[in-house]
Short mmCIF file of N, CA and C in Angstrom, two decimals:
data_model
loop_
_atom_site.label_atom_id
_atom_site.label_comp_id
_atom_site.label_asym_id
_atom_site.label_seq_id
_atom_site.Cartn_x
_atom_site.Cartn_y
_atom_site.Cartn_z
N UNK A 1 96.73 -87.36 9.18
CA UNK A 1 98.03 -87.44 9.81
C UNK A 1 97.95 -88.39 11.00
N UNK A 2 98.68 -89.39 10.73
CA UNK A 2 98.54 -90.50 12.12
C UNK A 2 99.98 -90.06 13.06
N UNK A 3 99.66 -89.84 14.22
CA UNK A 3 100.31 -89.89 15.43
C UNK A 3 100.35 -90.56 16.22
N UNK A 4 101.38 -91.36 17.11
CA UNK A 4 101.43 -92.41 18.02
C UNK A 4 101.48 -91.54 19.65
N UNK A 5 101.12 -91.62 20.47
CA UNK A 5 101.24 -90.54 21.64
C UNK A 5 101.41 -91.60 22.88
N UNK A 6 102.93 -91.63 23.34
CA UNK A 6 102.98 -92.31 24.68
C UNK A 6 103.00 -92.29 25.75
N UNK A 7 103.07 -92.66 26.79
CA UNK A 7 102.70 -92.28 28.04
C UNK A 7 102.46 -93.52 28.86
N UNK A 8 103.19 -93.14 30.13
CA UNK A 8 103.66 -93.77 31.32
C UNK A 8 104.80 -94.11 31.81
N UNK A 9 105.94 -93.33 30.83
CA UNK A 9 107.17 -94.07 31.24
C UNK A 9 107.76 -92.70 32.84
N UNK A 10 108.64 -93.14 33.48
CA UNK A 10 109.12 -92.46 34.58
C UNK A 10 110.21 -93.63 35.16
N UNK A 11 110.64 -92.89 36.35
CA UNK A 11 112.31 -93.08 37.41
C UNK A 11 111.01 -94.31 38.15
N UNK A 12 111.47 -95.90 38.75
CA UNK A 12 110.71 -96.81 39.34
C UNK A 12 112.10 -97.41 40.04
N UNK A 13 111.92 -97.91 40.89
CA UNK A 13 113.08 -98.68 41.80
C UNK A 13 113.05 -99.94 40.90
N UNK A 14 113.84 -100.46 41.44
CA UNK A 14 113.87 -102.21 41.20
C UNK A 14 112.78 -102.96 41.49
N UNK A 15 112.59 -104.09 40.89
CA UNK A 15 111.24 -104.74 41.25
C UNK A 15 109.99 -104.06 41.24
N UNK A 16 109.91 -102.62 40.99
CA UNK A 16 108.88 -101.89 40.64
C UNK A 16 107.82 -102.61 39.62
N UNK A 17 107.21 -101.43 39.18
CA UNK A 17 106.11 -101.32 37.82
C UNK A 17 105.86 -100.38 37.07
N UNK A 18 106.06 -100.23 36.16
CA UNK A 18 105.23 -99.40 35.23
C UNK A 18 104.02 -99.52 34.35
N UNK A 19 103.36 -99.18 33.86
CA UNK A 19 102.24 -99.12 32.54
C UNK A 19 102.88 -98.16 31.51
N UNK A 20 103.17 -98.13 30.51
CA UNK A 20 103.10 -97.94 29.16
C UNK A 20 101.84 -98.01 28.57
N UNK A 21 101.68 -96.80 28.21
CA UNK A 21 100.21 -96.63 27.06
C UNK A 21 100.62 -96.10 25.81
N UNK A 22 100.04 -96.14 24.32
CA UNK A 22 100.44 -95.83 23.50
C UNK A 22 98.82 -95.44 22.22
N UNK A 23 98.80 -93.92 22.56
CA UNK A 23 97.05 -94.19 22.03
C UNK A 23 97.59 -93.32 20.36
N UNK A 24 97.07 -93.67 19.25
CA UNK A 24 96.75 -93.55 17.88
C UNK A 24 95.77 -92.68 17.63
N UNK A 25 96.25 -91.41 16.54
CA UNK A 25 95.05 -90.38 16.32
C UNK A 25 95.36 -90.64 14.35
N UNK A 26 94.06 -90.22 14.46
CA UNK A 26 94.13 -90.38 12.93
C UNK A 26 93.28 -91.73 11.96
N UNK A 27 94.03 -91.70 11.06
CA UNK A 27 93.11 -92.84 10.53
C UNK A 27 93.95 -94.10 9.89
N UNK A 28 94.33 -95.50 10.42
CA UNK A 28 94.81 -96.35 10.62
C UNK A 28 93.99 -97.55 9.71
N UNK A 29 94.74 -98.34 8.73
CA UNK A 29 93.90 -99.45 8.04
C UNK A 29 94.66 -100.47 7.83
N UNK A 30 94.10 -101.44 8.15
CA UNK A 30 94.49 -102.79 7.61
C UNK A 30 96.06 -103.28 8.93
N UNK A 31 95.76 -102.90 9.82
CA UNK A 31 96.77 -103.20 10.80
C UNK A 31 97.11 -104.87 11.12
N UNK A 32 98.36 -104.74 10.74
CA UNK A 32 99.05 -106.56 10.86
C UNK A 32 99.91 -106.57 12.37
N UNK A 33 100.28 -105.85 13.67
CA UNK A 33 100.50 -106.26 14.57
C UNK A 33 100.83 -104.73 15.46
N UNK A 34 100.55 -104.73 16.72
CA UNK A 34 101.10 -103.87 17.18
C UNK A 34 102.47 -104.17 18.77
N UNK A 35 102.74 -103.22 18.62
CA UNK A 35 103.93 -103.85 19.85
C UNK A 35 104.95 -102.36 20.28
N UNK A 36 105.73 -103.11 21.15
CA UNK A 36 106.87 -102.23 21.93
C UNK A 36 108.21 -102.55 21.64
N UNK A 37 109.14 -101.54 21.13
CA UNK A 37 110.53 -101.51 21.47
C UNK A 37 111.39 -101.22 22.27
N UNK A 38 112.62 -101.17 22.68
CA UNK A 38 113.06 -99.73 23.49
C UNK A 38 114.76 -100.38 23.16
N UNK A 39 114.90 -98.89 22.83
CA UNK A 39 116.50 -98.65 23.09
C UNK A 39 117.30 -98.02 23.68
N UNK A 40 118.64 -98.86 24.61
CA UNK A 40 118.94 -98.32 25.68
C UNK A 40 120.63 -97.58 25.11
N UNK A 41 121.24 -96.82 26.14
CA UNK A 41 122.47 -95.87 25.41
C UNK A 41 123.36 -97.14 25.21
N UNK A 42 123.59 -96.85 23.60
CA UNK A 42 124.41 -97.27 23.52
C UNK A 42 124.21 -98.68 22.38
N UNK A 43 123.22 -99.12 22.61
CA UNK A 43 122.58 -100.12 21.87
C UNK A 43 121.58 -99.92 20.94
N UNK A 44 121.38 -101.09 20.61
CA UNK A 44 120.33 -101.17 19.49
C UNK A 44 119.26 -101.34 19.79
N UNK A 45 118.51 -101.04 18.80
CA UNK A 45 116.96 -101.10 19.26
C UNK A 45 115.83 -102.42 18.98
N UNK A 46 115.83 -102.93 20.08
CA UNK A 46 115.03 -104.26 20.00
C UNK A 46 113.40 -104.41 20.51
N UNK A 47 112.98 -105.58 19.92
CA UNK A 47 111.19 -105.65 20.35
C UNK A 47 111.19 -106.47 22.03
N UNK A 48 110.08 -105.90 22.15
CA UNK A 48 110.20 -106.17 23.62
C UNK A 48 109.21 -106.99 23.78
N UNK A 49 107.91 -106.51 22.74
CA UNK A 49 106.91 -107.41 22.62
C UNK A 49 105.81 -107.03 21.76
N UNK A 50 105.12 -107.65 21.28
CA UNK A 50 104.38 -107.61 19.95
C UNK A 50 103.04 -108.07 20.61
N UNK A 51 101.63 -107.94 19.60
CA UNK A 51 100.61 -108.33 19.78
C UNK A 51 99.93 -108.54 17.82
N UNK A 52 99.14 -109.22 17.78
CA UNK A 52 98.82 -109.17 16.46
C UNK A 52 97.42 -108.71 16.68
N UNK A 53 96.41 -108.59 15.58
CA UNK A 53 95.12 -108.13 15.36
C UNK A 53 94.40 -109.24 16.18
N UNK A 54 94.82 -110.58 16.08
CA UNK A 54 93.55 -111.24 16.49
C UNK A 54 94.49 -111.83 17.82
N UNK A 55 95.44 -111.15 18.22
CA UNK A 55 95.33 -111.42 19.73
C UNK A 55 97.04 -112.52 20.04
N UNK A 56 97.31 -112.75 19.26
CA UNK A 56 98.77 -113.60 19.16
C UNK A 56 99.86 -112.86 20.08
N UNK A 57 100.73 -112.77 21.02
CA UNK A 57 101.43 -112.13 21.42
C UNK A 57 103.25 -112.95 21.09
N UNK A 58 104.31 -111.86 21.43
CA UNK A 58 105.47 -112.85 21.52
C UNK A 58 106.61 -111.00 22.08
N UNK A 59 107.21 -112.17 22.79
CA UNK A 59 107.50 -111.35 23.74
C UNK A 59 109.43 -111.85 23.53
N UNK A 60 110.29 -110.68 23.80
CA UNK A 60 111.81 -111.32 24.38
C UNK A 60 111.63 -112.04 25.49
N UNK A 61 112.94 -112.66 25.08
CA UNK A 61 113.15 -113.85 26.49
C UNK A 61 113.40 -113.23 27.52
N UNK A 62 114.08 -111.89 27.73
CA UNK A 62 114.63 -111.24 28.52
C UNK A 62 112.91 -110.74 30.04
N UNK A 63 111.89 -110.71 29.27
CA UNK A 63 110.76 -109.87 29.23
C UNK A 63 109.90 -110.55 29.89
N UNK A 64 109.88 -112.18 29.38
CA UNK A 64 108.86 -113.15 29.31
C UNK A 64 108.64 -113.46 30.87
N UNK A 65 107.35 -113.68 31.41
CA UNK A 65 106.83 -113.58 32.46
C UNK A 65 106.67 -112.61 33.60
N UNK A 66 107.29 -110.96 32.84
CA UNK A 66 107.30 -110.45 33.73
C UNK A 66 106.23 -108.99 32.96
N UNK A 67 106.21 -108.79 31.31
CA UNK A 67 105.57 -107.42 30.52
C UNK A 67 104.24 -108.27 29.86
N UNK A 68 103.59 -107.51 29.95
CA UNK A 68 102.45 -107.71 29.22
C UNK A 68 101.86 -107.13 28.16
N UNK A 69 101.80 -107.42 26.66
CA UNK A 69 101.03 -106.63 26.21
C UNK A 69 99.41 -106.88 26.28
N UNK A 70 98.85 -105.88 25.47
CA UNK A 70 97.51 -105.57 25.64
C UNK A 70 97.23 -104.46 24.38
N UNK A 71 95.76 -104.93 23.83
CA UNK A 71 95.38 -103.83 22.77
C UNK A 71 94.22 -104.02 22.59
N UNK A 72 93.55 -102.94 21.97
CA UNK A 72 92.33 -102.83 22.17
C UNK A 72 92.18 -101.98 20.50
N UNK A 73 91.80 -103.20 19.47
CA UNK A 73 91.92 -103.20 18.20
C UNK A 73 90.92 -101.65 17.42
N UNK A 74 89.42 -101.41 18.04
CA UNK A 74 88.46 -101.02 18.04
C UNK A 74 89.47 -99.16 18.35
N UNK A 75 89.97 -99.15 19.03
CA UNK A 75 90.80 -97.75 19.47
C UNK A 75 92.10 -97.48 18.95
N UNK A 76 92.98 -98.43 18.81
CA UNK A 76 94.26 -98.45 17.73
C UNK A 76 95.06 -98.16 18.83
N UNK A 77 94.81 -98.47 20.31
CA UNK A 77 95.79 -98.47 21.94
C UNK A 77 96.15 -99.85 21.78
N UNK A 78 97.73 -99.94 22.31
CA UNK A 78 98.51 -100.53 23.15
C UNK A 78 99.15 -100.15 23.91
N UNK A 79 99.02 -101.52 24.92
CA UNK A 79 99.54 -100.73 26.71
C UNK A 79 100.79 -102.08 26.58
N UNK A 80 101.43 -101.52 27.55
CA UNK A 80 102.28 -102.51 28.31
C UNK A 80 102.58 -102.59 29.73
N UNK A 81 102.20 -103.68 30.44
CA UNK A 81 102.78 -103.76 31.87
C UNK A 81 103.84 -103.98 31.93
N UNK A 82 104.32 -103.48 32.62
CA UNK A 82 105.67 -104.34 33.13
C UNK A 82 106.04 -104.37 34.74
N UNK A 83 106.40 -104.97 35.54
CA UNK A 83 106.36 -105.82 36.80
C UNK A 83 107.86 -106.41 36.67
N UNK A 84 107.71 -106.74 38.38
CA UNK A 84 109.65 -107.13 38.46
C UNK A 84 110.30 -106.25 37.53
N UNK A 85 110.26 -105.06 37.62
CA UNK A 85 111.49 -104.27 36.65
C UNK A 85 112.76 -104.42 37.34
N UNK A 86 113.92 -104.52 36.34
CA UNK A 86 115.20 -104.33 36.62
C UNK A 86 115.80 -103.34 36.38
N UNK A 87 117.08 -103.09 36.33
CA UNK A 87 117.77 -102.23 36.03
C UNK A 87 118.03 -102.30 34.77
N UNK A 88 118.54 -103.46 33.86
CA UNK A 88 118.72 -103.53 32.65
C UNK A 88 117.49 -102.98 31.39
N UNK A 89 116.53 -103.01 32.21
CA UNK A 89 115.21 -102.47 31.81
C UNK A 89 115.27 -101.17 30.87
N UNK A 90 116.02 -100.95 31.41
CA UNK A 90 116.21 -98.94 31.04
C UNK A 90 116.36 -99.00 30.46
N UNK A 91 115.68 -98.25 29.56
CA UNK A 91 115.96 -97.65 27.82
C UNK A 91 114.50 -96.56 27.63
N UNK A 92 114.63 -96.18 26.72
CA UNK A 92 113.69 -95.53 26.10
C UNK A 92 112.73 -96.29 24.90
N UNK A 93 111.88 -96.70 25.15
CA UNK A 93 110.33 -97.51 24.99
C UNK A 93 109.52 -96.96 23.78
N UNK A 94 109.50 -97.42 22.98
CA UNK A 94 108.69 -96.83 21.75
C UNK A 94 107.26 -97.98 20.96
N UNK A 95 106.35 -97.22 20.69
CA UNK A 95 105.12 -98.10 20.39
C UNK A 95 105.81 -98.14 19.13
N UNK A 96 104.87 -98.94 18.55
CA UNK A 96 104.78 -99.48 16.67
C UNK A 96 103.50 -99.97 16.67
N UNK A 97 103.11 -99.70 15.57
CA UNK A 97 102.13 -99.93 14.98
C UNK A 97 102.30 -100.18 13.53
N UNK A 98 101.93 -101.81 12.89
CA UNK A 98 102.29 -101.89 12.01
C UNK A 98 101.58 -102.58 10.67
N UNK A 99 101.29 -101.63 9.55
CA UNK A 99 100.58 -101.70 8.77
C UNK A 99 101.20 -102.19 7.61
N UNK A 100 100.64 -102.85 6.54
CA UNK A 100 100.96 -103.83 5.69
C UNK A 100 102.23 -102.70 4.65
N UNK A 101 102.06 -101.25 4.60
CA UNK A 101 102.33 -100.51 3.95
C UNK A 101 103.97 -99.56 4.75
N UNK A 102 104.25 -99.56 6.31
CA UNK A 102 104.52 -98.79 7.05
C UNK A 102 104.16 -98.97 8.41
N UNK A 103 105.05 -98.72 9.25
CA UNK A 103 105.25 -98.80 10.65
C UNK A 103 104.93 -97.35 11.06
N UNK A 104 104.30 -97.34 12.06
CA UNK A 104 104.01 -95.85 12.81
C UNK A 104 104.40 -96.03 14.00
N UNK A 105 105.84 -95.07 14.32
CA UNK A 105 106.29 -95.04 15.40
C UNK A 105 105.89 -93.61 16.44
N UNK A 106 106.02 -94.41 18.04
CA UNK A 106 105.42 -93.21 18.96
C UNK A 106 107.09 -92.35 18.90
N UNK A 107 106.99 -91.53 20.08
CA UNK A 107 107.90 -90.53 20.12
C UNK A 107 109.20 -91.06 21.09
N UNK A 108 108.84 -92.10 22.13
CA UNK A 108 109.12 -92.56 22.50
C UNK A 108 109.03 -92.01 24.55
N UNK A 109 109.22 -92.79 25.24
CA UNK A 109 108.94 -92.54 26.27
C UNK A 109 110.10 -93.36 27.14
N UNK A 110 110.94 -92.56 28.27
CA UNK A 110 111.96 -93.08 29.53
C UNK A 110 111.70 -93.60 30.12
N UNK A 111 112.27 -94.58 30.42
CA UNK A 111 112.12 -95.85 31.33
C UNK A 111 113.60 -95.93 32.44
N UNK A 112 113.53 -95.44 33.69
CA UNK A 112 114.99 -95.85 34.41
C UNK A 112 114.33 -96.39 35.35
N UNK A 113 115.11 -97.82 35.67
CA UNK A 113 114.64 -98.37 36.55
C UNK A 113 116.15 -98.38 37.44
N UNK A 114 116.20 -97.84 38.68
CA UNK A 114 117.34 -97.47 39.56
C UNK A 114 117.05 -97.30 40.89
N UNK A 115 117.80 -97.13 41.87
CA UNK A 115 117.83 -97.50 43.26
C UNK A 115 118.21 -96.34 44.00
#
């Protein structure tokens, strides 16, 4: 049984930071990219940023120069920084993990970035 388990999201001011972690139990094969979504009320649910097996990243424009991903292939973790947060930021943040067969989604984790 594979489970995605996340952790780090919480209430951050503006211009804050968070870390996003996203650790994998179970048994995982043949993985083609891992990454972050999040969807905020009301909207749809978009990628925020991706990583592939051998290290490729791509990120929204919205995102770019400010989130980072990160993974650590050997453990089946992805993290995300994120820095300069805004307000538009807010949504609720979900890992993926994605295998040639199926996507394994986390549970998802809150993100308000507010004043």
């Amino acid at each position: 049984q594979v489970q995605l388990v996340e952790s780090g999201g919480g209430l951050v001011q503006p211009g804050g930071s968070l870390r996003l972690s996203c650790a994998a139990s179970g048994s995982i094969f043949s993985i083609n990219a891992m990454g972050w979504y999040r969807q905020a009320p009301g909207k749809q649910r978009e990628l925020v940023a991706a990583i592939t097996s051998g290290g490729s990243t791509n990120y929204a424009d919205s995102v770019k120069g400010r989130f980072t991903i990160s993974r650590d292939n050997a453990k089946n973790t992805v993290d995300l920084q994120m820095n300069s947060l805004k307000p538009e930021d807010t949504a609720v943040y979900y890992c993926l993990i994605a295998t040639p067969a199926i996507g394994y989604w986390g549970q998802g984790t809150q993100v308000t970035v507010s004043s």
